[in-house]
Every structure is written in C-alpha cells, then in structure tokens.
mmCIF file of C-alpha atoms and ligand atoms in Angstrom:
data_model
loop_
_atom_site.group_PDB
_atom_site.id
_atom_site.type_symbol
_atom_site.label_atom_id
_atom_site.label_comp_id
_atom_site.label_asym_id
_atom_site.label_seq_id
_atom_site.Cartn_x
_atom_site.Cartn_y
_atom_site.Cartn_z
ATOM 1 C CA MET A 96 5.793 -15.798 17.096
ATOM 2 C CA LYS A 97 4.571 -12.247 17.249
ATOM 3 C CA ASN A 98 4.868 -10.326 13.812
ATOM 4 C CA ALA A 99 4.431 -6.323 13.885
ATOM 5 C CA ILE A 100 1.531 -4.843 11.568
ATOM 6 C CA SER A 101 1.948 -1.208 10.551
ATOM 7 C CA VAL A 102 0.010 1.108 8.514
ATOM 8 C CA ASP A 103 1.498 3.955 6.915
ATOM 9 C CA LEU A 104 -1.256 6.575 7.427
ATOM 10 C CA GLU A 105 -1.716 8.436 4.085
ATOM 11 C CA ASP A 106 -4.721 9.053 1.977
ATOM 12 C CA TRP A 107 -5.172 7.886 -1.524
ATOM 13 C CA PHE A 108 -3.853 11.071 -3.057
ATOM 14 C CA CYS A 109 -0.295 11.353 -0.967
ATOM 15 C CA ALA A 110 0.831 8.001 -2.925
ATOM 16 C CA TYR A 111 3.946 8.818 -4.846
ATOM 17 C CA ASN A 112 2.821 6.803 -8.000
ATOM 18 C CA LEU A 113 -0.150 9.273 -8.480
ATOM 19 C CA GLU A 114 2.259 12.535 -8.558
ATOM 20 C CA ILE A 115 -0.456 14.804 -7.169
ATOM 21 C CA PRO A 116 1.517 17.618 -5.665
ATOM 22 C CA ILE A 117 0.847 18.470 -1.974
ATOM 23 C CA GLU A 118 -0.234 22.174 -2.891
ATOM 24 C CA VAL A 119 -3.434 20.708 -4.511
ATOM 25 C CA TRP A 120 -3.984 17.686 -1.496
ATOM 26 C CA ASN A 121 -6.834 20.188 0.065
ATOM 27 C CA LYS A 122 -8.735 19.767 -2.994
ATOM 28 C CA GLN A 123 -8.907 15.913 -3.260
ATOM 29 C CA GLU A 124 -11.751 13.819 -1.692
ATOM 30 C CA LEU A 125 -10.671 12.681 1.866
ATOM 31 C CA ARG A 126 -11.527 9.171 2.600
ATOM 32 C CA ILE A 127 -8.675 8.469 5.137
ATOM 33 C CA VAL A 128 -11.513 8.943 8.382
ATOM 34 C CA SER A 129 -13.644 6.262 7.076
ATOM 35 C CA ASN A 130 -10.860 3.828 5.809
ATOM 36 C CA THR A 131 -8.896 4.122 9.098
ATOM 37 C CA ARG A 132 -12.044 3.576 10.911
ATOM 38 C CA ARG A 133 -12.660 0.492 9.095
ATOM 39 C CA ILE A 134 -9.068 -0.798 9.807
ATOM 40 C CA LEU A 135 -9.646 0.374 13.426
ATOM 41 C CA GLU A 136 -12.688 -2.079 13.576
ATOM 42 C CA ILE A 137 -10.795 -4.947 12.002
ATOM 43 C CA LEU A 138 -7.993 -4.991 14.555
ATOM 44 C CA MET A 139 -10.344 -4.450 17.321
ATOM 45 C CA LYS A 140 -12.160 -7.556 16.327
ATOM 46 C CA PHE A 141 -8.856 -9.513 16.317
ATOM 47 C CA ASN A 142 -7.698 -7.785 19.690
ATOM 48 C CA THR A 143 -4.488 -6.708 17.839
ATOM 49 C CA LYS A 144 -2.515 -3.312 18.149
ATOM 50 C CA ALA A 145 -0.835 -1.738 15.161
ATOM 51 C CA THR A 146 2.001 0.847 14.729
ATOM 52 C CA PHE A 147 0.703 3.732 12.674
ATOM 53 C CA PHE A 148 3.201 5.778 10.855
ATOM 54 C CA VAL A 149 1.293 9.031 10.692
ATOM 55 C CA LEU A 150 2.083 11.363 7.657
ATOM 56 C CA GLY A 151 2.200 14.885 9.389
ATOM 57 C CA TRP A 152 0.056 16.624 6.602
ATOM 58 C CA ILE A 153 -2.739 13.964 7.771
ATOM 59 C CA ALA A 154 -2.182 14.815 11.423
ATOM 60 C CA GLU A 155 -2.625 18.478 10.601
ATOM 61 C CA ARG A 156 -5.617 17.754 8.378
ATOM 62 C CA VAL A 157 -7.743 15.396 10.803
ATOM 63 C CA PRO A 158 -5.938 15.768 14.275
ATOM 64 C CA ALA A 159 -9.227 13.998 15.667
ATOM 65 C CA LEU A 160 -8.268 10.757 14.009
ATOM 66 C CA ILE A 161 -4.653 10.583 15.283
ATOM 67 C CA HIS A 162 -6.308 10.953 18.561
ATOM 68 C CA GLU A 163 -8.676 8.081 17.872
ATOM 69 C CA ILE A 164 -6.012 5.717 16.657
ATOM 70 C CA GLU A 165 -3.785 6.321 20.157
ATOM 71 C CA GLU A 166 -7.088 5.870 22.271
ATOM 72 C CA GLN A 167 -7.265 2.574 21.077
ATOM 73 C CA GLY A 168 -4.097 1.688 22.199
ATOM 74 C CA HIS A 169 -2.197 1.560 18.995
ATOM 75 C CA GLU A 170 1.556 2.903 18.684
ATOM 76 C CA ILE A 171 1.735 6.347 16.895
ATOM 77 C CA ALA A 172 5.141 6.716 14.694
ATOM 78 C CA THR A 173 5.949 9.403 12.003
ATOM 79 C CA HIS A 174 5.962 9.142 8.508
ATOM 80 C CA GLY A 175 7.357 12.697 7.690
ATOM 81 C CA TYR A 176 5.505 15.650 7.025
ATOM 82 C CA SER A 177 5.172 15.769 3.082
ATOM 83 C CA HIS A 178 5.710 12.476 1.711
ATOM 84 C CA THR A 179 8.818 13.868 -0.234
ATOM 85 C CA LEU A 180 10.958 10.896 -1.090
ATOM 86 C CA LEU A 181 14.397 11.151 0.835
ATOM 87 C CA THR A 182 16.171 10.702 -2.377
ATOM 88 C CA ASP A 183 14.839 14.146 -3.637
ATOM 89 C CA MET A 184 15.600 15.831 -0.279
ATOM 90 C CA SER A 185 19.015 17.646 1.181
ATOM 91 C CA PRO A 186 19.554 16.757 4.934
ATOM 92 C CA GLN A 187 18.351 20.152 5.881
ATOM 93 C CA SER A 188 15.005 19.889 4.264
ATOM 94 C CA PHE A 189 14.458 16.521 5.521
ATOM 95 C CA GLU A 190 15.361 17.637 8.887
ATOM 96 C CA SER A 191 12.722 20.478 8.811
ATOM 97 C CA ASP A 192 10.209 18.195 6.926
ATOM 98 C CA LEU A 193 10.830 15.868 10.271
ATOM 99 C CA GLU A 194 10.488 18.577 12.650
ATOM 100 C CA LYS A 195 7.252 19.695 11.143
ATOM 101 C CA ALA A 196 5.672 16.188 11.197
ATOM 102 C CA LEU A 197 6.603 15.776 14.548
ATOM 103 C CA GLN A 198 5.500 19.059 16.040
ATOM 104 C CA VAL A 199 1.780 18.671 14.364
ATOM 105 C CA THR A 200 1.660 14.847 15.234
ATOM 106 C CA LYS A 201 2.426 15.372 18.846
ATOM 107 C CA ALA A 202 0.058 18.205 19.540
ATOM 108 C CA CYS A 203 -2.702 15.017 18.608
ATOM 109 C CA ILE A 204 -1.190 12.586 21.148
ATOM 110 C CA ASN A 205 -0.064 11.660 24.359
ATOM 111 C CA GLN A 206 2.955 9.079 23.793
ATOM 112 C CA PRO A 207 6.480 9.874 22.736
ATOM 113 C CA ILE A 208 6.877 9.160 18.892
ATOM 114 C CA ILE A 209 9.827 6.699 18.727
ATOM 115 C CA GLY A 210 9.605 5.347 15.354
ATOM 116 C CA PHE A 211 10.083 6.681 11.612
ATOM 117 C CA ARG A 212 9.567 5.304 8.179
ATOM 118 C CA ALA A 213 10.570 7.107 5.066
ATOM 119 C CA PRO A 214 8.120 7.754 2.244
ATOM 120 C CA SER A 215 8.457 5.053 -0.241
ATOM 121 C CA PHE A 216 11.171 3.313 2.094
ATOM 122 C CA THR A 217 13.726 5.712 0.500
ATOM 123 C CA ILE A 218 16.569 5.332 2.930
ATOM 124 C CA THR A 219 18.805 3.571 0.312
ATOM 125 C CA ASP A 220 22.631 4.030 -0.031
ATOM 126 C CA LYS A 221 22.286 7.591 -1.077
ATOM 127 C CA THR A 222 20.453 8.618 2.027
ATOM 128 C CA LEU A 223 21.976 6.846 4.822
ATOM 129 C CA TRP A 224 22.756 10.483 6.200
ATOM 130 C CA ALA A 225 18.916 10.702 7.356
ATOM 131 C CA LEU A 226 20.066 7.764 10.030
ATOM 132 C CA ASP A 227 22.447 10.371 11.843
ATOM 133 C CA ILE A 228 19.539 13.062 11.945
ATOM 134 C CA LEU A 229 16.644 10.652 13.476
ATOM 135 C CA PRO A 230 18.155 10.335 17.088
ATOM 136 C CA LYS A 231 18.573 14.037 17.482
ATOM 137 C CA HIS A 232 14.765 14.252 17.493
ATOM 138 C CA GLY A 233 13.916 11.229 19.955
ATOM 139 C CA ILE A 234 13.538 8.609 17.038
ATOM 140 C CA LYS A 235 14.924 5.199 18.626
ATOM 141 C CA TYR A 236 13.969 3.106 15.640
ATOM 142 C CA ASP A 237 13.561 3.162 11.676
ATOM 143 C CA SER A 238 11.420 1.018 9.720
ATOM 144 C CA SER A 239 12.679 2.307 6.145
ATOM 145 C CA ILE A 240 15.342 -0.130 4.742
ATOM 146 C CA PHE A 241 13.966 -2.795 2.018
ATOM 147 C CA PRO A 242 16.739 -5.288 1.985
ATOM 148 C CA THR A 243 15.813 -5.956 -1.846
ATOM 149 C CA SER A 244 16.770 -5.382 -5.448
ATOM 150 C CA MET A 245 13.225 -5.846 -6.699
ATOM 151 C CA HIS A 246 12.069 -2.289 -6.683
ATOM 152 C CA PRO A 247 13.463 0.496 -9.075
ATOM 153 C CA ASP A 248 12.772 3.449 -6.559
ATOM 154 C CA TYR A 249 14.131 1.846 -3.170
ATOM 155 C CA GLY A 250 15.965 -0.989 -1.430
ATOM 156 C CA ILE A 251 19.539 -1.861 -0.266
ATOM 157 C CA PRO A 252 20.065 -5.509 -1.898
ATOM 158 C CA ASN A 253 22.360 -6.368 0.696
ATOM 159 C CA ALA A 254 21.285 -4.772 3.870
ATOM 160 C CA PRO A 255 20.410 -7.268 6.894
ATOM 161 C CA LEU A 256 17.258 -9.259 6.731
ATOM 162 C CA SER A 257 17.093 -9.232 10.538
ATOM 163 C CA ILE A 258 16.191 -6.339 12.922
ATOM 164 C CA HIS A 259 19.637 -5.131 14.333
ATOM 165 C CA GLN A 260 21.260 -1.964 15.651
ATOM 166 C CA ARG A 261 22.679 0.582 13.096
ATOM 167 C CA GLY A 262 24.640 3.350 15.058
ATOM 168 C CA ARG A 263 22.238 4.804 17.601
ATOM 169 C CA LEU A 264 19.316 3.328 16.032
ATOM 170 C CA ILE A 265 17.527 -0.063 15.917
ATOM 171 C CA GLU A 266 16.899 -0.671 12.421
ATOM 172 C CA VAL A 267 13.470 -2.715 11.743
ATOM 173 C CA PRO A 268 13.708 -3.770 7.897
ATOM 174 C CA LEU A 269 10.877 -4.678 5.764
ATOM 175 C CA SER A 270 10.324 -8.162 5.480
ATOM 176 C CA CYS A 271 11.978 -10.288 2.800
ATOM 177 C CA VAL A 272 12.684 -13.990 2.437
ATOM 178 C CA GLU A 273 15.250 -15.440 0.275
ATOM 179 C CA VAL A 274 14.031 -17.713 -2.448
ATOM 180 C CA LEU A 275 16.599 -19.444 -5.057
ATOM 181 C CA GLY A 276 18.838 -16.534 -3.983
ATOM 182 C CA ARG A 277 16.503 -13.834 -4.550
ATOM 183 C CA ARG A 278 15.043 -11.698 -1.766
ATOM 184 C CA ILE A 279 11.413 -11.858 -1.916
ATOM 185 C CA PRO A 280 9.323 -9.039 -0.073
ATOM 186 C CA CYS A 281 6.574 -10.504 1.791
ATOM 187 C CA GLY A 282 5.673 -7.983 4.359
ATOM 188 C CA GLY A 283 2.452 -6.426 2.375
ATOM 189 C CA GLY A 284 1.941 -3.321 0.088
ATOM 190 C CA GLY A 285 1.558 -3.935 -3.335
ATOM 191 C CA TYR A 286 3.181 -7.434 -2.862
ATOM 192 C CA PHE A 287 0.221 -8.220 -0.786
ATOM 193 C CA ARG A 288 -2.067 -7.361 -3.492
ATOM 194 C CA VAL A 289 -0.066 -8.907 -6.414
ATOM 195 C CA PHE A 290 1.051 -12.187 -4.792
ATOM 196 C CA PRO A 291 -1.508 -14.954 -4.219
ATOM 197 C CA TYR A 292 -2.313 -14.832 -0.439
ATOM 198 C CA SER A 293 -0.833 -18.622 -0.173
ATOM 199 C CA LEU A 294 2.218 -17.268 -1.471
ATOM 200 C CA THR A 295 2.399 -14.595 1.166
ATOM 201 C CA LYS A 296 1.424 -16.828 3.817
ATOM 202 C CA SER A 297 4.113 -19.468 3.268
ATOM 203 C CA LEU A 298 6.960 -16.460 2.672
ATOM 204 C CA MET A 299 5.680 -15.339 6.293
ATOM 205 C CA ARG A 300 6.052 -18.751 7.797
ATOM 206 C CA LYS A 301 9.270 -19.229 6.103
ATOM 207 C CA SER A 302 10.337 -15.817 7.870
ATOM 208 C CA ASN A 303 9.256 -17.098 11.235
ATOM 209 C CA ARG A 304 10.839 -20.522 11.143
ATOM 210 C CA LEU A 305 13.838 -18.505 10.423
ATOM 211 C CA GLY A 306 13.413 -16.757 13.723
ATOM 212 C CA ARG A 307 12.570 -13.594 12.143
ATOM 213 C CA PRO A 308 9.160 -11.783 13.059
ATOM 214 C CA VAL A 309 7.438 -10.294 9.902
ATOM 215 C CA ILE A 310 7.344 -6.468 9.474
ATOM 216 C CA PHE A 311 4.050 -6.015 7.747
ATOM 217 C CA TYR A 312 2.737 -2.614 6.360
ATOM 218 C CA PHE A 313 -0.022 -1.449 4.330
ATOM 219 C CA HIS A 314 -2.015 1.818 3.350
ATOM 220 C CA PRO A 315 -5.521 2.872 4.329
ATOM 221 C CA TRP A 316 -6.237 3.535 0.482
ATOM 222 C CA GLU A 317 -5.392 -0.234 -0.094
ATOM 223 C CA ILE A 318 -8.637 -1.553 1.353
ATOM 224 C CA ASP A 319 -10.606 1.181 -0.754
ATOM 225 C CA PRO A 320 -11.605 -0.008 -4.101
ATOM 226 C CA GLY A 321 -14.216 2.936 -4.370
ATOM 227 C CA GLN A 322 -11.315 5.655 -4.555
ATOM 228 C CA PRO A 323 -11.087 8.204 -7.459
ATOM 229 C CA ARG A 324 -9.320 6.660 -10.291
ATOM 230 C CA MET A 325 -6.415 8.573 -11.768
ATOM 231 C CA GLN A 326 -5.146 8.112 -15.355
ATOM 232 C CA LEU A 327 -1.841 6.635 -14.887
ATOM 233 C CA PRO A 328 1.147 4.714 -16.990
ATOM 234 C CA ARG A 329 0.312 1.180 -16.828
ATOM 235 C CA LEU A 330 2.997 -0.081 -14.538
ATOM 236 C CA LYS A 331 1.828 2.687 -11.887
ATOM 237 C CA ALA A 332 -1.643 1.916 -12.543
ATOM 238 C CA PHE A 333 -1.061 -1.637 -11.679
ATOM 239 C CA ARG A 334 0.799 -1.079 -8.462
ATOM 240 C CA HIS A 335 -1.877 1.340 -7.258
ATOM 241 C CA TYR A 336 -4.931 -0.179 -8.094
ATOM 242 C CA PHE A 337 -4.588 -3.775 -8.738
ATOM 243 C CA ASN A 338 -6.524 -6.137 -6.326
ATOM 244 C CA LEU A 339 -7.635 -3.361 -3.866
ATOM 245 C CA ASN A 340 -11.247 -5.111 -3.709
ATOM 246 C CA LYS A 341 -9.216 -8.416 -2.157
ATOM 247 C CA THR A 342 -6.984 -6.579 0.203
ATOM 248 C CA GLU A 343 -9.679 -6.200 3.185
ATOM 249 C CA SER A 344 -10.667 -10.104 2.917
ATOM 250 C CA ARG A 345 -6.613 -10.865 2.720
ATOM 251 C CA LEU A 346 -5.917 -8.683 5.920
ATOM 252 C CA THR A 347 -8.782 -10.556 7.892
ATOM 253 C CA GLN A 348 -7.426 -13.852 6.768
ATOM 254 C CA LEU A 349 -3.794 -12.736 7.763
ATOM 255 C CA LEU A 350 -4.894 -11.727 11.421
ATOM 256 C CA THR A 351 -6.281 -15.068 11.456
ATOM 257 C CA ASP A 352 -3.373 -16.960 10.482
ATOM 258 C CA PHE A 353 -0.820 -15.108 12.163
ATOM 259 C CA GLU A 354 -0.293 -13.060 15.506
ATOM 260 C CA PHE A 355 0.656 -9.259 15.317
ATOM 261 C CA THR A 356 1.404 -6.282 17.498
ATOM 262 C CA THR A 357 3.291 -2.848 17.411
ATOM 263 C CA ILE A 358 6.727 -2.808 16.231
ATOM 264 C CA LYS A 359 7.650 -1.247 19.684
ATOM 265 C CA GLU A 360 6.800 -4.393 21.141
ATOM 266 C CA VAL A 361 8.544 -6.538 18.710
ATOM 267 C CA ILE A 362 11.996 -4.729 19.449
ATOM 268 C CA GLY A 363 11.046 -4.683 23.082
ATOM 269 C CA LEU A 364 11.143 -0.808 23.720
HETATM 270 ZN ZN1 ZN B 117 3.698 6.481 2.491
#
C-alpha cells in the first residue's frame, strides 16, 4: 500500500512551542535551506515524492527553495502564512492569512495549490468554519484533523480515522490506530521521535492492514540536532528537542520499510 509522506515546511523558530513572535523571525538563524536540501536528497535516494506544506513566510523569505522543491517533482501545498493557530484567529483573519500564503507561494511555482494543513493541526470542533473558507481559494483537500484526544492543543477525538469527504473538501486526517480503545498517533512528528521505531512500524503496519494509508508528517528542524536551543518549560523542551539526533536515520529506515508518495496521489487528485 502506498502511504503519504508530508513535510510541514517551516524553520525551527516558527514552531509554536518556542513562542518566538513573527516580528523577530528575521533575526533568527535560517537553517531551513540546508535542512530541506538534506530531505530532498533522502527523498531522491528512495525515488519518493512528498507533499510540502509550505509556510507563506518561508516562501517569501526563500522563494528559490520552494521552486527547487517543485522542480524535483514534489507537491506544493500550503501551511498558511504566519503559523498562527486557527484557534487564535477569526474567520476573517484566517482568510486573509490564507490569501497571503497562497499569493506568495504561488509566485514561486507552476502547479496549482490544492492542499492545506493548519498550524499545529488546529482544525478542531471550534474552528470547523475554516473548512467552508478553504474551497473558495481552490483548496480541494485538508490535512489538519488529528482524530485523537492525546494532545492538549489539538484533535477531534471522534473524527473519522480514514480519508473521507467532508462538505466540499476531502479530509485527509493524520494517522492514528486504535489500541485497547485508545487512538494512538502513528504518523510522525513528535510521536515518531518519542516512540521506539519498532512501535511506529507496527502501528503503521496495522493501519495498512486495516486498509488505511498512513499520512506521515515531519518538519525540517526535526532532522537538525544543531539548531539553536531555547530555554523552555520541561514538557515543551521534551516535545521540541527529544531524539532530534535520531530522526534522520529513522526516516531512512521508514523509507526502506514502507512505500510513500504525495497526498495528492494517495487521494487520486
Ligand atoms: Zn507547522
């Protein structure tokens, strides 16, 4: 079964847990170009195409990088402009953030943008209004709903686990597998760094046996143990920094054990 692999294209200082305001992002050390090139090399080695959810701010800062990703045959989708959580935005501010993201990202590429992923997966029960705004801007699928109750900031605990039609959009939820009645995330990010690889692998195999392709995601900063270290509360530090030195080798193992492609191809668009 072909699974989907996706990259949320943002730099280390864009991550929500770090709480660095967008006004000072320009002053931070830019590490996304070298990290993304390493990712592109790995994907090329495994002859795998991925979906890149590009943050508009990044497209504006390093447009040539977005062009380079497209030239290598990957799908470009959008992650909004400013990485503001949807739970902190009004429908109006969300729509202008999305418009700005699409404008600056489309300027770097030739393909249409049909996919969206909310910052920190913040399409929740409180922000479902966003799903009505997306199709007005050419978005055909959303990959923002985490159907779990495992995280305090996001998740719709009873949302469907499979890809499904939701109004005018196709919803591509992040992967979870039920174990003893609990929905355990197995599609990447912090879970991929915290769980032993053998656990991720067996949960992913189970998802595939149930007929569900895995929707996997990671960030360029997750393969970068050399990134600047911030003083953070213990739980946030754990979420951001744990096992950064293991992600790249695990990713190589993952691409050896499973077959991946873009989200667009998995859903047949
Ligand atoms: Zn993000």
